[in-house]
Short mmCIF file of C-alpha atoms in Angstrom, two decimals:
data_model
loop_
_atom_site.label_atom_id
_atom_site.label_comp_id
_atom_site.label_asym_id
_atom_site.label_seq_id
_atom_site.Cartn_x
_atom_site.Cartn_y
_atom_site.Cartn_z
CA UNK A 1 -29.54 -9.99 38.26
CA UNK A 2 -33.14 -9.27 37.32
CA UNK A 3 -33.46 -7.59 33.84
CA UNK A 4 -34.53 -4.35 35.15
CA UNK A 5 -31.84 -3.94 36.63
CA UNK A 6 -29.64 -4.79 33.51
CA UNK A 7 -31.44 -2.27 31.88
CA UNK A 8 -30.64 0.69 34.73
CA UNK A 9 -27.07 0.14 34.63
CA UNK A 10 -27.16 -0.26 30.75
CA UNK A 11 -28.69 3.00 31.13
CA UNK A 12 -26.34 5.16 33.44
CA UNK A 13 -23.24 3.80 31.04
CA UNK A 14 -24.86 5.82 28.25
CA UNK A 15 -25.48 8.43 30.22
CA UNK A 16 -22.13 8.62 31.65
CA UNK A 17 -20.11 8.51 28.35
CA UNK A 18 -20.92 11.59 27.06
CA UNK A 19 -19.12 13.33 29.73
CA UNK A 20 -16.03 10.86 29.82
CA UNK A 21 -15.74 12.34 25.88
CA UNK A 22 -16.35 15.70 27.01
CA UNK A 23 -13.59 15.57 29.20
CA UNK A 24 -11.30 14.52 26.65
CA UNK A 25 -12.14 17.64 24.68
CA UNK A 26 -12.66 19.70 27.10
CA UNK A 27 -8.58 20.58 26.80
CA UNK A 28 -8.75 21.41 23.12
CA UNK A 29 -9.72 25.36 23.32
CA UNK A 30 -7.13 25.30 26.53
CA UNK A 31 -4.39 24.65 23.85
CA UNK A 32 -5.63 26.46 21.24
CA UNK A 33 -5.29 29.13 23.37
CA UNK A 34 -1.58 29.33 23.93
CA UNK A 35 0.77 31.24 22.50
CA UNK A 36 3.03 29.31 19.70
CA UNK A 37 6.64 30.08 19.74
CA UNK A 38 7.61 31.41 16.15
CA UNK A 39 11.15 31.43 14.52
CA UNK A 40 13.02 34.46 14.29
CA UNK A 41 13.60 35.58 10.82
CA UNK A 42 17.44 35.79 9.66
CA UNK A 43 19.00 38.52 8.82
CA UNK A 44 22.17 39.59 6.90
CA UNK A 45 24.68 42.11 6.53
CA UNK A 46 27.47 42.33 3.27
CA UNK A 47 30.66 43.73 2.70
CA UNK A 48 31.50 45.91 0.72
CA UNK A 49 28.98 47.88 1.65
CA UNK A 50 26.96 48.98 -1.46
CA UNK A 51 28.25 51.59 -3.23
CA UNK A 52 32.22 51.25 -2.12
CA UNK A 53 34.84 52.49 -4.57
CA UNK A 54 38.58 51.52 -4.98
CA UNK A 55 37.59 47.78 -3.47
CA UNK A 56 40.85 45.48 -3.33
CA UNK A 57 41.32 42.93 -6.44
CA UNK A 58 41.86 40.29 -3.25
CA UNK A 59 38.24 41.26 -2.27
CA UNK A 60 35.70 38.48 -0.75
CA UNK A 61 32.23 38.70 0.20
CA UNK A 62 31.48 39.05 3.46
CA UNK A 63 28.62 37.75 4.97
CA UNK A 64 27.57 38.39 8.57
CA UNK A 65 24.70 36.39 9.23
CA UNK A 66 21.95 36.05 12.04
CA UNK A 67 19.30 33.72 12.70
CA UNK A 68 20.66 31.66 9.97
CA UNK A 69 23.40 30.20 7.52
CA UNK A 70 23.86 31.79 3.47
CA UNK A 71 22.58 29.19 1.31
CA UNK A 72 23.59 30.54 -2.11
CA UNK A 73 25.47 33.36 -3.39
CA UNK A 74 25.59 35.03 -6.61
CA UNK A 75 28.39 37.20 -8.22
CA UNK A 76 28.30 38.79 -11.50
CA UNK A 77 30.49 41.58 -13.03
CA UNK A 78 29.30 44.44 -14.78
CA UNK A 79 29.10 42.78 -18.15
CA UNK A 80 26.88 39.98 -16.47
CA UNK A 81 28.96 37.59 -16.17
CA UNK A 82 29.48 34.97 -13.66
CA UNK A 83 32.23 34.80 -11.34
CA UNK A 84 32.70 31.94 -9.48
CA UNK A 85 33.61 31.12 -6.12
CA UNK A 86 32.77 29.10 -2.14
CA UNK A 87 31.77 29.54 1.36
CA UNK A 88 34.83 29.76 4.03
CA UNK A 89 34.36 26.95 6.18
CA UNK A 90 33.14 29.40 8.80
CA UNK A 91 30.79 30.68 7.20
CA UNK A 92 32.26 34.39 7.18
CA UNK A 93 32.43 35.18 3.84
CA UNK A 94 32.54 33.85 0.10
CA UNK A 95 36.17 33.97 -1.69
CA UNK A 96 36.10 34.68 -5.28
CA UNK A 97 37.95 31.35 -7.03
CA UNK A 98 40.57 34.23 -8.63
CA UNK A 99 41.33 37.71 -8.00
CA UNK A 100 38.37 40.18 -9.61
CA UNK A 101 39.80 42.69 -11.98
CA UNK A 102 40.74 46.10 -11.45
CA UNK A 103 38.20 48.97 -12.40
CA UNK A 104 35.24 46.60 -13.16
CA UNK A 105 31.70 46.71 -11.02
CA UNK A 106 30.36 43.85 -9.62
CA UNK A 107 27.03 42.73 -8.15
CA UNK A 108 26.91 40.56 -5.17
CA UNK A 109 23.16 39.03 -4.42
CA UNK A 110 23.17 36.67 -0.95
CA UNK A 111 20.58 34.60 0.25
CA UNK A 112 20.12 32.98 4.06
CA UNK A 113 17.58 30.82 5.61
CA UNK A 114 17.06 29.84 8.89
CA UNK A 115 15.98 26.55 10.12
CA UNK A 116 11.98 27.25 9.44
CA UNK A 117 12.43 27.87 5.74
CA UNK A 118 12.38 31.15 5.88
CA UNK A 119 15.38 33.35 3.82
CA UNK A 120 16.09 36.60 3.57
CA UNK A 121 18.24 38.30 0.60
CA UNK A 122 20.44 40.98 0.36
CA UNK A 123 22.46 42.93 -2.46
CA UNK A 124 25.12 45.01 -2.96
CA UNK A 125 27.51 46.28 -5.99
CA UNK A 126 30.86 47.37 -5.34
CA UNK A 127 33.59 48.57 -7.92
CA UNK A 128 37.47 47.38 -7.90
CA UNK A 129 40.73 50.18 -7.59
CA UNK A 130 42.97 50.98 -10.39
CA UNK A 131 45.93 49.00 -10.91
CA UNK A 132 48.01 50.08 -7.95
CA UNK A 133 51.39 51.05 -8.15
CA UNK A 134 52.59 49.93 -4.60
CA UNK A 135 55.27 47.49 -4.07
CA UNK A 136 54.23 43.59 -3.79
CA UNK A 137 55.57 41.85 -1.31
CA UNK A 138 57.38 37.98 -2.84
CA UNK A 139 55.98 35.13 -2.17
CA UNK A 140 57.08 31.49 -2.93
CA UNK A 141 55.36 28.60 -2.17
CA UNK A 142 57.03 25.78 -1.76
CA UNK A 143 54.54 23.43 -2.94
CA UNK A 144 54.45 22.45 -6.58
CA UNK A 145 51.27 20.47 -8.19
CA UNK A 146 51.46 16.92 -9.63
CA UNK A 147 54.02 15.57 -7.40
CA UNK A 148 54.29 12.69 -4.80
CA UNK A 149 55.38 14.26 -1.98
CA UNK A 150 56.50 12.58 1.90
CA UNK A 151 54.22 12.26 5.01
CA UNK A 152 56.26 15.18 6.85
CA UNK A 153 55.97 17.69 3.99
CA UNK A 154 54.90 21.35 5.31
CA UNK A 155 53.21 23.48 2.81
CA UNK A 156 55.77 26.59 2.76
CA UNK A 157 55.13 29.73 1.73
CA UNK A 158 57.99 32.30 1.88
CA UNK A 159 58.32 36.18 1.57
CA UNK A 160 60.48 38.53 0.72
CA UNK A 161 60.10 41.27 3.01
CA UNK A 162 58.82 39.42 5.82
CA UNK A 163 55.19 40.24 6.89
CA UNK A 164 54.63 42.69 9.69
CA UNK A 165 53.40 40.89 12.49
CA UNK A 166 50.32 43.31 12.69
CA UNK A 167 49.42 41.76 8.79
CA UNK A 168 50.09 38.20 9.15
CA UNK A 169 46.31 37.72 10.11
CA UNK A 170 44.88 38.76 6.96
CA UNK A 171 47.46 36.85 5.05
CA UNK A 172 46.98 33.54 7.00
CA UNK A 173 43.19 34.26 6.03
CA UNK A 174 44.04 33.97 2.60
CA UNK A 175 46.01 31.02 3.04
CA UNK A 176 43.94 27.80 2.09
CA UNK A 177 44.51 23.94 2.25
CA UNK A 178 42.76 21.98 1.55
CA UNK A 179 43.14 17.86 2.65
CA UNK A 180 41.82 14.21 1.28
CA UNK A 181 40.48 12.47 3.58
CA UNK A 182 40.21 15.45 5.94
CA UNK A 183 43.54 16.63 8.05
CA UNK A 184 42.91 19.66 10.04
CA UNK A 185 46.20 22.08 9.96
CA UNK A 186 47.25 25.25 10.80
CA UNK A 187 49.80 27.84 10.33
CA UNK A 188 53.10 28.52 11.71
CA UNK A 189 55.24 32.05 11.65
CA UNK A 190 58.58 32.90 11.83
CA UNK A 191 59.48 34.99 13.64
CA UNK A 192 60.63 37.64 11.25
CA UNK A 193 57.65 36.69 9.16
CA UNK A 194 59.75 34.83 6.05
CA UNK A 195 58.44 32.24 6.06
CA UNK A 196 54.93 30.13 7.15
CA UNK A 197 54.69 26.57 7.40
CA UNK A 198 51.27 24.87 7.58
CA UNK A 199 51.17 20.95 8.87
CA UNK A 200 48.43 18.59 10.78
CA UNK A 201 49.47 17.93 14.41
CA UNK A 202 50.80 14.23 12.91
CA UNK A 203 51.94 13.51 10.08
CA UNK A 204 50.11 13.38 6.56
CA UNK A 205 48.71 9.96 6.10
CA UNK A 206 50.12 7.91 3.00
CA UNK A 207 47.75 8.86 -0.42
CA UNK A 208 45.92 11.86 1.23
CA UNK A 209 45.60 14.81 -1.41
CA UNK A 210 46.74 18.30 -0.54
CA UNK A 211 45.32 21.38 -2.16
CA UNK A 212 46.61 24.74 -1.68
CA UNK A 213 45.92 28.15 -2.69
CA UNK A 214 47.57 31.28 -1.96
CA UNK A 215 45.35 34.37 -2.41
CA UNK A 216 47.43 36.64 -2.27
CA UNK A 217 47.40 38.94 -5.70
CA UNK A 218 46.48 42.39 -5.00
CA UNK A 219 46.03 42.16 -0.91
CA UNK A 220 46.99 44.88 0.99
CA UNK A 221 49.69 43.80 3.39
CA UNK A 222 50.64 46.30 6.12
CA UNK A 223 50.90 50.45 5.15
CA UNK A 224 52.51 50.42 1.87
CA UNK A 225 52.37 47.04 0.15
CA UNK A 226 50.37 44.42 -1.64
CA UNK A 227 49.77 40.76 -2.25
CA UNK A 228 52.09 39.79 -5.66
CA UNK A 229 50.58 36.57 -6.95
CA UNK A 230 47.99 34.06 -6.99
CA UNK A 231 49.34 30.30 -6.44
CA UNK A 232 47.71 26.96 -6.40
CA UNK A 233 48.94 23.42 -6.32
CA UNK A 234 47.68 19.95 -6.21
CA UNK A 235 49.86 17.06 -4.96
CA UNK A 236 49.82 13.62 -3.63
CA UNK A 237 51.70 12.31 -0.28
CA UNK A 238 53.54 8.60 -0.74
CA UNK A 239 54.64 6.13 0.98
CA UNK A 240 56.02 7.12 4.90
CA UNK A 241 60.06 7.30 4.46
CA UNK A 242 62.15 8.49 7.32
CA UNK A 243 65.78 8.65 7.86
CA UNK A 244 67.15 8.48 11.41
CA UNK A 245 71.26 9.54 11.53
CA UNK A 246 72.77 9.17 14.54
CA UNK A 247 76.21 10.73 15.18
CA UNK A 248 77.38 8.48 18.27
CA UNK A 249 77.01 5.12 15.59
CA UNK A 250 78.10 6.86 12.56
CA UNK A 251 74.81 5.08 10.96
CA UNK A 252 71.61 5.76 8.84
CA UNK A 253 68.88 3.48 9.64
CA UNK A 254 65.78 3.80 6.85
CA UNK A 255 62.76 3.24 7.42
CA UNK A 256 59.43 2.51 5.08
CA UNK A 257 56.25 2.79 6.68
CA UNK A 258 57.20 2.37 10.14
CA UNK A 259 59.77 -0.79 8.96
CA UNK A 260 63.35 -0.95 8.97
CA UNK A 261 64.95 -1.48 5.75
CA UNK A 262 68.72 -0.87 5.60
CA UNK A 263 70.97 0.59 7.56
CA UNK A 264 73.61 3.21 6.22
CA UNK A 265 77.37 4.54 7.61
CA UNK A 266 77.73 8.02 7.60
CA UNK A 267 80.43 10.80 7.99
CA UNK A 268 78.87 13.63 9.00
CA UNK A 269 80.28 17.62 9.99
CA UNK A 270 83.79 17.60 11.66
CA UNK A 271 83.83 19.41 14.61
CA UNK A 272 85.17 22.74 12.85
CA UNK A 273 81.62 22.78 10.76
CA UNK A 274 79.40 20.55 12.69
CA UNK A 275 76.23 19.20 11.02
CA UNK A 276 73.02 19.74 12.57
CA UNK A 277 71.06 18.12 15.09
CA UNK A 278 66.89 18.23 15.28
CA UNK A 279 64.23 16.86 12.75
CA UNK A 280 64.46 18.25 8.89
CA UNK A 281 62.45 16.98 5.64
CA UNK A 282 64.12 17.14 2.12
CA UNK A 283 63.98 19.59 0.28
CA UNK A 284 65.32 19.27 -2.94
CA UNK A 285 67.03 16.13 -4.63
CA UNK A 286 69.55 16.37 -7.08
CA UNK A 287 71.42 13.41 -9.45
CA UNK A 288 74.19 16.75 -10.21
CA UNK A 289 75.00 19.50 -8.59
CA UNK A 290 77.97 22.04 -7.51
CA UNK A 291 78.99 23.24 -4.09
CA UNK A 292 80.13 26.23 -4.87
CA UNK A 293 81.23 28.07 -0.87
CA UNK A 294 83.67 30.58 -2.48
CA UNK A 295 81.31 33.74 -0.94
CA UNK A 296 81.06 32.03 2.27
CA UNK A 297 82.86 33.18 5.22
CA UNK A 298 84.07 29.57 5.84
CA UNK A 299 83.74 28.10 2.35
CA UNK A 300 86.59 28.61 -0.12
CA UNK A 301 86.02 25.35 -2.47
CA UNK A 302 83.92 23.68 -5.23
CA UNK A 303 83.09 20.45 -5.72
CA UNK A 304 81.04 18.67 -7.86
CA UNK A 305 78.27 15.93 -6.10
CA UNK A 306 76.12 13.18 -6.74
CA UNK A 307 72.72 12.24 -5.83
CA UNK A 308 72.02 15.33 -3.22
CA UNK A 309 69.16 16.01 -1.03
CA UNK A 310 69.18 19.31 0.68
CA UNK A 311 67.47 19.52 3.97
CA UNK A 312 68.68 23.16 5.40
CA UNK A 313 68.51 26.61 3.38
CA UNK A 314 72.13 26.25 5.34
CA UNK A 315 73.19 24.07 2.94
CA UNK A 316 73.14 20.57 4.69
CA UNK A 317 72.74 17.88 1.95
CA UNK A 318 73.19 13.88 2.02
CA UNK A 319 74.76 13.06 -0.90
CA UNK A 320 77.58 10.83 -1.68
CA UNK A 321 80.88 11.20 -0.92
CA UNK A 322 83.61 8.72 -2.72
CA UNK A 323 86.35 10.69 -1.23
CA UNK A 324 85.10 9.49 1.97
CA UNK A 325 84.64 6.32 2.12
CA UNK A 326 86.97 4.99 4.62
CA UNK A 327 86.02 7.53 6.95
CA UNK A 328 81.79 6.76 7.32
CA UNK A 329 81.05 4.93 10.08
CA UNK A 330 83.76 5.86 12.12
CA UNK A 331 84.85 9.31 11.54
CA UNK A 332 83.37 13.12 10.81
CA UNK A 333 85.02 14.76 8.41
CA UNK A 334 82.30 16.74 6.49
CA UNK A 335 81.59 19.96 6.08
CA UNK A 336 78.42 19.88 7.63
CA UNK A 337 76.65 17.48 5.59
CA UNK A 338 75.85 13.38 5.81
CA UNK A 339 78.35 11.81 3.70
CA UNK A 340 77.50 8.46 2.28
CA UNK A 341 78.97 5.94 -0.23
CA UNK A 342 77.80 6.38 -3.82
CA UNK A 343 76.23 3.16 -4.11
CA UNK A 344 74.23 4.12 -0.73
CA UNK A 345 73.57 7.82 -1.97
CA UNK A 346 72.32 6.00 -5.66
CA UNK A 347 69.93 3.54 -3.37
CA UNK A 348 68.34 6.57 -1.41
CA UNK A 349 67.97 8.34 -4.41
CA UNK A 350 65.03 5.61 -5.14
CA UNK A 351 63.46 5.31 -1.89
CA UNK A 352 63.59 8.96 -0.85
CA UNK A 353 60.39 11.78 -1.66
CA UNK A 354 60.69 15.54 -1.13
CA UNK A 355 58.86 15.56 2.03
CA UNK A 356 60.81 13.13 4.14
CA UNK A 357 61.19 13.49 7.49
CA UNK A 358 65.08 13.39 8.41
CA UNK A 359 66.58 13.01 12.42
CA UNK A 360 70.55 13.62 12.96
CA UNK A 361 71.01 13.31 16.45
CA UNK A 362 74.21 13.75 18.95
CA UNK A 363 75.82 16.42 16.88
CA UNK A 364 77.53 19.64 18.09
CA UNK A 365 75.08 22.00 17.52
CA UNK A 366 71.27 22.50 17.11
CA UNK A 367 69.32 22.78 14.24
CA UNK A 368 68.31 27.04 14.27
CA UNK A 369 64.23 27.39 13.63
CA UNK A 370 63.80 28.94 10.51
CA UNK A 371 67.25 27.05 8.91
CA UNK A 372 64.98 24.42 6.14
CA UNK A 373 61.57 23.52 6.79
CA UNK A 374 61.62 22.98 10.10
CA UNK A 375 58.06 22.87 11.42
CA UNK A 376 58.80 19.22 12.97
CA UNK A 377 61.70 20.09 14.94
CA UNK A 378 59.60 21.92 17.57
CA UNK A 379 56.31 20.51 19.64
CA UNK A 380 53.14 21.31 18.71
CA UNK A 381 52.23 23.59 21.51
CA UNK A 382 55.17 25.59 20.72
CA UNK A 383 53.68 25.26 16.85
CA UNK A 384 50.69 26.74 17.23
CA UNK A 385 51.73 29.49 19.12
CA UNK A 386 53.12 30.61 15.67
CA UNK A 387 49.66 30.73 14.57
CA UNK A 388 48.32 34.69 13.64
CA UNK A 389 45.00 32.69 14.38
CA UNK A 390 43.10 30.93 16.73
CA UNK A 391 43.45 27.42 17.01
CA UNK A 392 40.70 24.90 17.82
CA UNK A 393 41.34 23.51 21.25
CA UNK A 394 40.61 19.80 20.03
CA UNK A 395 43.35 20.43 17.19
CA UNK A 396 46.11 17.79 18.88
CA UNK A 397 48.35 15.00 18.01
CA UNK A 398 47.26 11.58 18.30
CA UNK A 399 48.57 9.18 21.28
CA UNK A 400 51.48 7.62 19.51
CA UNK A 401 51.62 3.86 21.18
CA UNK A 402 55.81 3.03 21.62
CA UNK A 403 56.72 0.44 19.25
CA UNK A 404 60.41 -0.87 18.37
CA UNK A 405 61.39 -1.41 14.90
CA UNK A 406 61.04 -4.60 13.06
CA UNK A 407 64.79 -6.13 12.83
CA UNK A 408 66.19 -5.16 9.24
CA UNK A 409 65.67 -6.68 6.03
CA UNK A 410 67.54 -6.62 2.70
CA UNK A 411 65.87 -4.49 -0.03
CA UNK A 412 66.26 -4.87 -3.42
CA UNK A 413 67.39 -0.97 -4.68
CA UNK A 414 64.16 0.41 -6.16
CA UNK A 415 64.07 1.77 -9.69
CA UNK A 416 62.94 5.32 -11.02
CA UNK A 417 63.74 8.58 -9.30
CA UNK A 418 62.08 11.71 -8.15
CA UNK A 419 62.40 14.69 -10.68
CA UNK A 420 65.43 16.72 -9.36
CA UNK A 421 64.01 20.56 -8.82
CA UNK A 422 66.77 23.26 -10.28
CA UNK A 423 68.56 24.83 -7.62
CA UNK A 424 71.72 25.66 -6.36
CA UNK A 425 73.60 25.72 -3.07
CA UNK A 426 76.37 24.89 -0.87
CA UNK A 427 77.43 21.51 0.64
CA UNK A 428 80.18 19.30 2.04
#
């Protein structure tokens, strides 16, 4: 190639580049020009509304947000102090950490931001009712703080009346547990509304931490009542412990986590007062205690007993039975309850946690709902249909692979016992 040539071509390069870049650019004022989606702003709404009298002591902030999620809220009563408190889970509202006070004003400032940065505020001031004079309504909860508890314990709450079934939503609401590491739960009515047990769809795993909190002080419940009392309690679940009583052997086999250990004869209810049949938990554990069934329509005696564990409001116990010795393993002759040696009832004594999960099977009659804490004995669909609440569909029990217990092994009686609550009731 010559070098005029060289040059020419050299030449139309240069003069072509300029419009190569221009094409390149040529799409910037195309883009400028549309139209950039923006965020919509959130928005909130409060409860109370601003200005509300005669506000329940039970009262919460609620917090209806749009567009966004409340980042921070801040209480403060009429003397300017702080009152503390957290999010629901759902984001619904913000529950004071006690019950406010009655005739005192208090200031409620909520803030929400939406995934942009931007917030949005919102105020309101509310003032508390008088101290009412309505009835309360009982409760008990059946879960005390600082205590080692067994992998099958329900949190119970009980009340005397039982809640309407038209109120048992708001209560449930104000029922909250808390679980370490997390174990979603729900609740569980009776049908009269006496009592409501709360559980996971298995059973609490060994050394998980269970808070609960009733809220229940000044809540209305139904037409004419209110909440009586605020309860709390922090406990720890133990080792797994179950006992498995079968009526055609006349045995007790014990197992610790998932291992059989020892296994125990038995006498349990003759067929005159039958012992029940369906899955129970201790409730109670006693080193003394009186059966006293003299106001019982089929009592008439009292008897002093050893090393009892209730596990029916019935007054089913296992507990040891000296006077019945020859007759466990081969014969019923209780009055409803599982008879076992004293050595035996001593040895269980040790191993055993309020909380246990107890089986009788092959027995006369079944174990009535309602008759102990008896939130095991049923499935869980049937559980959750107790629920005033929804239920998350992906709330369900774990595939539980079939596995047959490891042969048994001698076990050296452990020592130190589990505080014995105070309480009273009938056995045999």
């Amino acid at each position: 190639m010559d070098t005029r040539r060289r040059i020419a071509l050299l030449v139309t390069t240069l003069a072509l580049a300029p419009v190569a870049l221009g094409g390149c650019t040529g799409s910037g004022p195309k883009s400028a020009g549309r139209s950039v989606a923006r965020s919509v702003p959130p928005t909130l709404a409060l409860t109370p509304a601003s200005g509300t009298r005669d506000v329940p002591i039970s009262a919460e902030i609620g917090t209806e947000a749009k567009n966004g999620k409340v980042t921070e809220v801040k209480v403060r009563d009429d003397k300017g102090r702080t009152v503390d408190g957290a999010m629901r889970e759902d984001g619904t509202g913000w529950v004071p950490a006690k019950p406010l006070q009655n005739q005192r004003s208090y200031r409620a400032e909520v803030t929400v931001k939406n995934d942009s940065g931007q917030t949005a505020t919102q105020n309101t001031t509310f003032t508390t009712m008088a101290k009412s004079t309505r009835q309360t309504i009982t409760s008990t909860l059946y879960f005390a703080g600082n205590r080692t508890y067994g992998t099958a314990m329900p949190v119970t709450v009980a009340f005397d009346p039982g809640i309407p079934k038209e109120a048992r939503a708001a209560v449930q609401r104000r029922l909250f547990v808390k679980t370490e590491p997390k174990q979603p739960g729900t609740w569980h009515w009776l049908d009269d509304g006496t009592q409501a047990y709360y559980r996971a769809p298995d059973f609490w795993k060994p050394g998980t931490m269970i808070s609960v909190r009733a809220a229940l002080e000044g809540l209305p419940i139904g037409k004419d009542r209110l909440g009586d009392a605020e309860r709390t309690a922090t406990s720890r679940i133990g080792n797994q412990v179950s006992l498995d009583i079968d009526n055609a052997t006349k045995q007790m086999s014990v197992f610790r986590d998932g291992r059989l250990v020892r296994r125990i004869p038995v006498s349990l209810g003759k067929p005159s007062t039958p012992s029940s049949s369906g899955k129970m938990v201790i409730m109670e554990k006693h080193d003394f205690t009186t059966f006293d069934t003299r106001g019982e329509p089929d009592g008439g005696y009292v008897v002093d007993v050893e090393d009892a564990q209730r596990i029916t409001w019935g007054g089913e116990f296992i507990h040891a039975a000296p006077w019945s010795e020859g007759d466990q393993g081969n014969t019923n002759v209780s009055h409803g309850c599982a008879n076992v040696s004293s050595a035996s009832a001593d040895w269980l004594m040790g191993v055993t946690q309020v909380g246990d999960l107890v089986t009788v099977r092959g027995t006369e009659v079944p174990l009535t709902h309602g008759n102990g804490w008896t939130a095991w004995n049923i499935s869980w669909e049937e559980f959750i249909r107790g629920s005033a609440l929804p239920v998350p569909a992906n709330l369900k029990p774990a595939p539980t692979p079939s596995a047959a217990p490891s042969a048994p092994a001698a076990v050296a009686p452990p020592t130190g016992r589990t505080p014995a609550p105070a309480s009273s009731g009938s056995g045999g």
